[in-house]
CSV table of C-alpha atoms and ligand atoms in Angstrom, one decimal:
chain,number,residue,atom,x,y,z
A,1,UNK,CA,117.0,60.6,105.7
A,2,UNK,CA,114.0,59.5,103.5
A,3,UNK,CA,113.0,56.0,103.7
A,4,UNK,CA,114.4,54.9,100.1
A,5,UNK,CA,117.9,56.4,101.7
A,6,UNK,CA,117.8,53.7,104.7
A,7,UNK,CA,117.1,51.3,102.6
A,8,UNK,CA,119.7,52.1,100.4
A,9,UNK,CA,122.1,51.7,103.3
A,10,UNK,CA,120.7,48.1,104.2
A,11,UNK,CA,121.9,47.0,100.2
A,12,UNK,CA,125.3,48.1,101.5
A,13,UNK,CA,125.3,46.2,104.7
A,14,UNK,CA,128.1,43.3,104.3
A,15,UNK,CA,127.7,41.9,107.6
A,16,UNK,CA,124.5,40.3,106.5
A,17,UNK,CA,126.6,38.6,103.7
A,18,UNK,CA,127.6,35.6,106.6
A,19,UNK,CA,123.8,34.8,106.5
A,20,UNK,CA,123.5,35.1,102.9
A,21,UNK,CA,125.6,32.8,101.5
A,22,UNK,CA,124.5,29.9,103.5
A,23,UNK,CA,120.7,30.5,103.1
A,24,UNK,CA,121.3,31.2,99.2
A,25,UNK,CA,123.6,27.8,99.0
A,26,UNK,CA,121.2,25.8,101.0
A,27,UNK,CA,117.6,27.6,98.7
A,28,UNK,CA,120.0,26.5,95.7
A,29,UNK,CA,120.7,22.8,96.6
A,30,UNK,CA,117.3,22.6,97.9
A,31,UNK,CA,115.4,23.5,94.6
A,32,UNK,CA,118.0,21.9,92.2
A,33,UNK,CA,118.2,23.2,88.6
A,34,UNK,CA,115.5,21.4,87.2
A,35,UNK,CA,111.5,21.8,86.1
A,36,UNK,CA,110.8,22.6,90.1
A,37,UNK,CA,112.9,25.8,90.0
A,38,UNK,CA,112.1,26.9,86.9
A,39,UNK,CA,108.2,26.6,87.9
A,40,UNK,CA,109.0,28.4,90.6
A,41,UNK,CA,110.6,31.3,88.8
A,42,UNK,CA,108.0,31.7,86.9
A,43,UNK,CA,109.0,30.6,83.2
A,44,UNK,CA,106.0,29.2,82.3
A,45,UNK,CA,104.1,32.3,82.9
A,46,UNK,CA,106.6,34.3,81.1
A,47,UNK,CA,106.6,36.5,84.5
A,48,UNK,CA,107.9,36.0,87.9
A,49,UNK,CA,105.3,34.4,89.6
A,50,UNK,CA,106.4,35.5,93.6
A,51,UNK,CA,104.5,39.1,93.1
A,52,UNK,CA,101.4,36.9,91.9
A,53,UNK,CA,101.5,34.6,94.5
A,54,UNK,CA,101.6,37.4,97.5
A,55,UNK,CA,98.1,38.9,96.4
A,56,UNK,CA,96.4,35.4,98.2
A,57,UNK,CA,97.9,36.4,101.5
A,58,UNK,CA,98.4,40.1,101.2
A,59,UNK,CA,95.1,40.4,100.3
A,60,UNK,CA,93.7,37.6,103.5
A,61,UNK,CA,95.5,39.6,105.8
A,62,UNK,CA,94.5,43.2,105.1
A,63,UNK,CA,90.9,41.8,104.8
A,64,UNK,CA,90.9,40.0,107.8
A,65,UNK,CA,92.2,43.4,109.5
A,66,UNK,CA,89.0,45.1,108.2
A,67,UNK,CA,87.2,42.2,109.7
A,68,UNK,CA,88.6,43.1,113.3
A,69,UNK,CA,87.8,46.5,112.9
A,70,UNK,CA,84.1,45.6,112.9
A,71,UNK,CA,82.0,45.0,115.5
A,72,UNK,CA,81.0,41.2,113.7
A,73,UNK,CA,82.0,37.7,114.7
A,74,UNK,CA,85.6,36.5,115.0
A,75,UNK,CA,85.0,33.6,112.2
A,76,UNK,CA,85.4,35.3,109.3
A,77,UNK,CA,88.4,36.9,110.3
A,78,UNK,CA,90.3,33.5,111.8
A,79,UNK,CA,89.6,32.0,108.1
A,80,UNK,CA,91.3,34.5,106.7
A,81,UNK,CA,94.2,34.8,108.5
A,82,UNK,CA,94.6,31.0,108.6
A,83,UNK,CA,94.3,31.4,104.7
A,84,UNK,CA,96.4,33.8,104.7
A,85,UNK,CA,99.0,31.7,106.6
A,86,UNK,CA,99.0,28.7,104.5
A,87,UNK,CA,99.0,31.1,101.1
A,88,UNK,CA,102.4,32.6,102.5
A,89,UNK,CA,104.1,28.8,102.1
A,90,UNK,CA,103.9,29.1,97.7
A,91,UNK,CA,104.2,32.6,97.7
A,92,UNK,CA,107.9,32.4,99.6
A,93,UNK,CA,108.7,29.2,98.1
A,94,UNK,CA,108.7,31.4,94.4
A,95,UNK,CA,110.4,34.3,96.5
A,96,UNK,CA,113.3,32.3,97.8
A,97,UNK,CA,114.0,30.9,94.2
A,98,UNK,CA,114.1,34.1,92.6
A,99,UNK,CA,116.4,35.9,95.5
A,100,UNK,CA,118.8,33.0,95.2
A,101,UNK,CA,120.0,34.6,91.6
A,102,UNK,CA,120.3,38.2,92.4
A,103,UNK,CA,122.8,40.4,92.4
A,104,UNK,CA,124.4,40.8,96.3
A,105,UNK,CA,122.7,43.7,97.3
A,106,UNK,CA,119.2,42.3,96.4
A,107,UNK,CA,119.7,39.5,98.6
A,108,UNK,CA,120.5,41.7,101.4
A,109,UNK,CA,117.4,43.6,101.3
A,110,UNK,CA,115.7,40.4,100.3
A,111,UNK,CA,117.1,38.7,103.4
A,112,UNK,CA,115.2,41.5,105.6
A,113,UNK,CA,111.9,41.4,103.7
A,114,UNK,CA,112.1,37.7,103.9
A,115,UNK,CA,112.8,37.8,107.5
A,116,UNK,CA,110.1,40.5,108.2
A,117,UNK,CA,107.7,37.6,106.6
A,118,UNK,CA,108.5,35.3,108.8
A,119,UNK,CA,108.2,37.9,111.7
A,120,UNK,CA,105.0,38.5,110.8
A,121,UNK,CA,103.7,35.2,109.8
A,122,UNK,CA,104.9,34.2,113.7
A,123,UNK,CA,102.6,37.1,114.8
A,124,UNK,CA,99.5,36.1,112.4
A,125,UNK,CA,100.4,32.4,114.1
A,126,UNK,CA,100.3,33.4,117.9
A,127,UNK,CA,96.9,35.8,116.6
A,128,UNK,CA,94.8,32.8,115.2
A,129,UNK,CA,96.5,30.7,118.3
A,130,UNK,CA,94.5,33.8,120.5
A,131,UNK,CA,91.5,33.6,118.8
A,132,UNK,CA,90.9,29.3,119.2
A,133,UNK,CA,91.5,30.4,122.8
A,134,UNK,CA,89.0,32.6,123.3
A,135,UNK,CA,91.1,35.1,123.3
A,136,UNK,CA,89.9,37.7,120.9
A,137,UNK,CA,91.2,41.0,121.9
A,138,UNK,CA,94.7,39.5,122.1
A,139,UNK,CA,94.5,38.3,119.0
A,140,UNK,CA,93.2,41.1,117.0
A,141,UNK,CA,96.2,42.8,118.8
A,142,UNK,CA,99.0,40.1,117.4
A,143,UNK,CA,96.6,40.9,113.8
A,144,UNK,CA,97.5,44.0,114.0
A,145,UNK,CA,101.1,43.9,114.9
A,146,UNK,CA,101.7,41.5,112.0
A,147,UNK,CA,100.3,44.0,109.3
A,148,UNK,CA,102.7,46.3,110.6
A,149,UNK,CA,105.2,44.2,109.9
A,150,UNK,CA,104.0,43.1,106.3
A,151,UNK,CA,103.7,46.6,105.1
A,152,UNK,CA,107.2,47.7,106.4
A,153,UNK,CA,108.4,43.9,104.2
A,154,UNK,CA,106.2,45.1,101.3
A,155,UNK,CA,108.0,48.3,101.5
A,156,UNK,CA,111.2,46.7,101.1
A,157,UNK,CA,109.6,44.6,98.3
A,158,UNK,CA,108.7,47.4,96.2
A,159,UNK,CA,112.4,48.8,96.7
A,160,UNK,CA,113.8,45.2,95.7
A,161,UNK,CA,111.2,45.5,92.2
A,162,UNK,CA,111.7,49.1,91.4
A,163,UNK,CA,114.6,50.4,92.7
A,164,UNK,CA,116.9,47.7,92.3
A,165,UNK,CA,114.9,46.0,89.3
A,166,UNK,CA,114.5,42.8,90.6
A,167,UNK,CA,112.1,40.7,88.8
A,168,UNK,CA,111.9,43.5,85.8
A,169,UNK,CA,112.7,42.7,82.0
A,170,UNK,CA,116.0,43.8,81.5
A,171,UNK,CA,115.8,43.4,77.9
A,172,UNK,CA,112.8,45.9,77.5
A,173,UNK,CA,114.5,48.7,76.0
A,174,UNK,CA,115.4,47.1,72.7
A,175,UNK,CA,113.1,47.9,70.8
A,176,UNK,CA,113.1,51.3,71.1
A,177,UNK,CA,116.7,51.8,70.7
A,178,UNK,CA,117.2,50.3,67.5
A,179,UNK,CA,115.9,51.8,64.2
A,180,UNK,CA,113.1,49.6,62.4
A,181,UNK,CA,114.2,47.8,59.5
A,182,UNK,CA,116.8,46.5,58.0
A,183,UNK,CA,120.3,47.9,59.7
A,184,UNK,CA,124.0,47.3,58.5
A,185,UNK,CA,126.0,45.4,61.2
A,186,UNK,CA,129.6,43.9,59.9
A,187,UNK,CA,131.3,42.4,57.0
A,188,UNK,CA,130.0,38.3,56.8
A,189,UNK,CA,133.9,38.0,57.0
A,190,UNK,CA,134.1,39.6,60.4
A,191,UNK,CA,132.3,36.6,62.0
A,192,UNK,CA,134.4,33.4,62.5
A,193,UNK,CA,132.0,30.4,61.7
A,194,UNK,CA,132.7,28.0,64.7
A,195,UNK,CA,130.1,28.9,66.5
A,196,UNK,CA,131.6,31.0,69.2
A,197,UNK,CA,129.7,34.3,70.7
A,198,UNK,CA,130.8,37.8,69.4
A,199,UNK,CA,130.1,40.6,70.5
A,200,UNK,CA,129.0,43.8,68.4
A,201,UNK,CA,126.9,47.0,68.6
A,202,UNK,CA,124.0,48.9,67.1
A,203,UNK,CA,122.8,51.5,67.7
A,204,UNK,CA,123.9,51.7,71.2
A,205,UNK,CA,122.2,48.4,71.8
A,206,UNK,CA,124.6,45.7,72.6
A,207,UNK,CA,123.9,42.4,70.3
A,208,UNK,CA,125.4,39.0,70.9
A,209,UNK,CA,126.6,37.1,67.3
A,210,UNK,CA,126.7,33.3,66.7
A,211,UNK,CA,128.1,31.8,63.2
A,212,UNK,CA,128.0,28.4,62.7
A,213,UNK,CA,128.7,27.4,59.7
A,214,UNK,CA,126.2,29.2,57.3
A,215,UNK,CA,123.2,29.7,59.9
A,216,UNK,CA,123.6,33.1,62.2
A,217,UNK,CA,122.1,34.1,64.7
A,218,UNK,CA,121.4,37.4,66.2
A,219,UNK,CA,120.0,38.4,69.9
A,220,UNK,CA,120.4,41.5,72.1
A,221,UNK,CA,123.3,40.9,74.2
A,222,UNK,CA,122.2,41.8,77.8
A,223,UNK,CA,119.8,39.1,79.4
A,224,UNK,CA,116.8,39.7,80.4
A,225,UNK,CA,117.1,38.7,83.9
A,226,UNK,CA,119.8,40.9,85.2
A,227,UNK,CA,121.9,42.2,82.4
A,228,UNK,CA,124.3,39.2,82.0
A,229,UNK,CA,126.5,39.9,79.0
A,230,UNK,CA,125.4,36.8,76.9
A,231,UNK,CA,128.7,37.2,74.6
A,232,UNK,CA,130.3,35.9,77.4
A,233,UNK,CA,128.0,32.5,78.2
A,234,UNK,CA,128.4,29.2,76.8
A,235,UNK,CA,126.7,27.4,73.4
A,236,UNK,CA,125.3,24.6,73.3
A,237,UNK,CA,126.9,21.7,71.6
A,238,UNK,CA,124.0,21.5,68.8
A,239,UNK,CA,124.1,25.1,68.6
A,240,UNK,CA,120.3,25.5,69.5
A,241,UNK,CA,120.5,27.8,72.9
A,242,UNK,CA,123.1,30.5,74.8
A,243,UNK,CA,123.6,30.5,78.4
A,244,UNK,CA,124.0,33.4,80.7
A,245,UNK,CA,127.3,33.3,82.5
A,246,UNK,CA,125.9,35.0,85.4
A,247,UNK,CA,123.0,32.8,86.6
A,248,UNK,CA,122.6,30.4,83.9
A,249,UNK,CA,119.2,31.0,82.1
A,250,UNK,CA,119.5,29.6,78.5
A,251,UNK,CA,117.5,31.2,75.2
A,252,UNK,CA,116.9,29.6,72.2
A,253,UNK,CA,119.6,31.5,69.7
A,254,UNK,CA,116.7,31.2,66.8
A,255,UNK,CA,113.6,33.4,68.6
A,256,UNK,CA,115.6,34.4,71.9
A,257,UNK,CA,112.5,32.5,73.8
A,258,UNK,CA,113.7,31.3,77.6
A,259,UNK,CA,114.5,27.5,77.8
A,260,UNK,CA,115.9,27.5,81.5
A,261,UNK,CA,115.5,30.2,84.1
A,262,UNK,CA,115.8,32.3,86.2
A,263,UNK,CA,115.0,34.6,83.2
A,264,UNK,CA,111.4,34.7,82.6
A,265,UNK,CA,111.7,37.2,79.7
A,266,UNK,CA,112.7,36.3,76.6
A,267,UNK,CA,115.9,38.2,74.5
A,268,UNK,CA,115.4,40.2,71.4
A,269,UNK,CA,115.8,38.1,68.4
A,270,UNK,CA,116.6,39.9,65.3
A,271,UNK,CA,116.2,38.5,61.8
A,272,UNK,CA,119.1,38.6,59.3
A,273,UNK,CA,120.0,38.5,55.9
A,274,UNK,CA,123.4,38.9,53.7
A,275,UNK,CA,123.6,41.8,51.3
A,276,UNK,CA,126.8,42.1,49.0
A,277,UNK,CA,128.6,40.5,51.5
A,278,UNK,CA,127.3,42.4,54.5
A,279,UNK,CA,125.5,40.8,57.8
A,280,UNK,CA,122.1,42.9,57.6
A,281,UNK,CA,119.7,42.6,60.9
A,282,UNK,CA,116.3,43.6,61.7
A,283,UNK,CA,114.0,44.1,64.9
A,284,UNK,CA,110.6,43.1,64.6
A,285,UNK,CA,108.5,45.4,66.6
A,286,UNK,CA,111.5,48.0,66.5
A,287,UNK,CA,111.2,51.8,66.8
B,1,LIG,S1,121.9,37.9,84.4
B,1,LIG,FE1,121.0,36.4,85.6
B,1,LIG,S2,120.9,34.7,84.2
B,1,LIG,FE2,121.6,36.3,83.0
């Protein structure tokens, strides 16, 4: 069995569900819904910001490893696992934000790789705890251990980012699935003005439709974050933003940009125009 195929197993594994759903409802209550989570997502960066937290102590530890493979003083090494130690604390803050809105399989393999951190972080502890002994050997030894551990949690990370898409742009094949320019999409008199989401098609690409009144607008249906049919979420009373009814990230309906997370990625918005009673709509950036 290659490794992706355990791993694949471990997205299966329901038992760990009993530990999910309390550690998800108390990551959830503890970061709120506000300016806090969001930052931690990563909406401000238009990114998720866990993967570009993790270089400060991926990088402190793997260097500090070198370090011990020298024959040089224990300093250098001590300051960069104890770096590396209080960079983890950011770094899984953002992680533990994001896994609270995935699907339930990534939070089973996020559960391990989270719990792998903390394995190792405990290890990088009792190391630099070694070391202010006097203790060197032993804790180049616990060092050691704890990279093990790290890579075998990066390795689940990687699966979690590219083989179950966390963290990706969901919305990124758009573009090249719809023709450029201006493209036929329904009769004006298909779509009922009160403002309510419909649902309709081009080119393959799913598009989510809001009428109100004389202004429409026009965005790719499936969010960015994880595919969330946006036909399906919730207006807001001024008619300004859509909200995803799978983990509630909210775009601006007039250029699809990301006013709540956990989306960090913006939807598609498409211009439109009314020809001969016809909605017309066009991708910038298409084809
Ligand atoms: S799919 Fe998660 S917020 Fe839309």
């Amino acid at each position: 069995m290659n490794p992706f195929e355990s791993v694949s197993a471990l997205e299966d594994a329901k038992p760990l569900d009993r530990l999910v759903g309390p550690v998800r409802e108390g990551v959830r209550s503890l970061l709120g819904g506000g300016i806090v989570r969001d930052a931690l997502h990563g909406v401000w960066l238009g990114h998720p910001l866990h993967p570009v937290l993790v270089q400060v102590p991926i990088g402190a530890f793997t260097s500090a490893a070198i370090l011990d493979s020298l024959p040089v003083d224990d300093s250098a090494a001590s300051a960069l696992i104890a770096t590396g130690i209080v960079s983890t604390v950011p770094a899984a803050a953002a992680g533990l934000a994001d896994w609270s809105e995935m699907h339930e399989q990534q939070q089973r393999v996020g559960l391990i790789h989270a719990a792998a951190n903390t394995v190792a972080l405990l290890m990088y502890g009792a190391s630099l705890a070694a070391r202010r002994g006097g203790h060197t050997g032993r804790g180049k030894a616990w060092s050691y251990a704890g990279l093990g551990v790290l890579s075998f949690s990066g390795f689940l990370g990687g699966h979690l980012a590219y083989r179950q898409a966390a963290g990706a742009n969901h919305a990124e094949a758009v573009p090249h699935l719809i023709k450029p320019g201006w493209q036929d999409l329904c009769a004006l008199d298909d779509l009922e003005a009160d403002g309510v989401p419909q649902h309709m098609t081009l080119n393959s690409v799913e598009l989510v439709v809001v009428r109100r009144g004389e202004r429409i607008d026009v965005l790719s249906d499936r969010c960015s974050h994880l595919s969330g049919p946006l036909h399906e979420g919730t207006v807001s009373q001024d008619g300004a933003c859509i909200t995803c009814p799978w983990h509630g990230s909210m775009f601006s309906l007039e250029d699809g940009s990301v006013r709540r997370g956990p989306a960090t990625a913006p939807q598609h918005a498409f211009d439109v125009r009314v020809e001969s009673g016809r909605l017309e709509v066009r991708l910038p950036g298409a084809g």
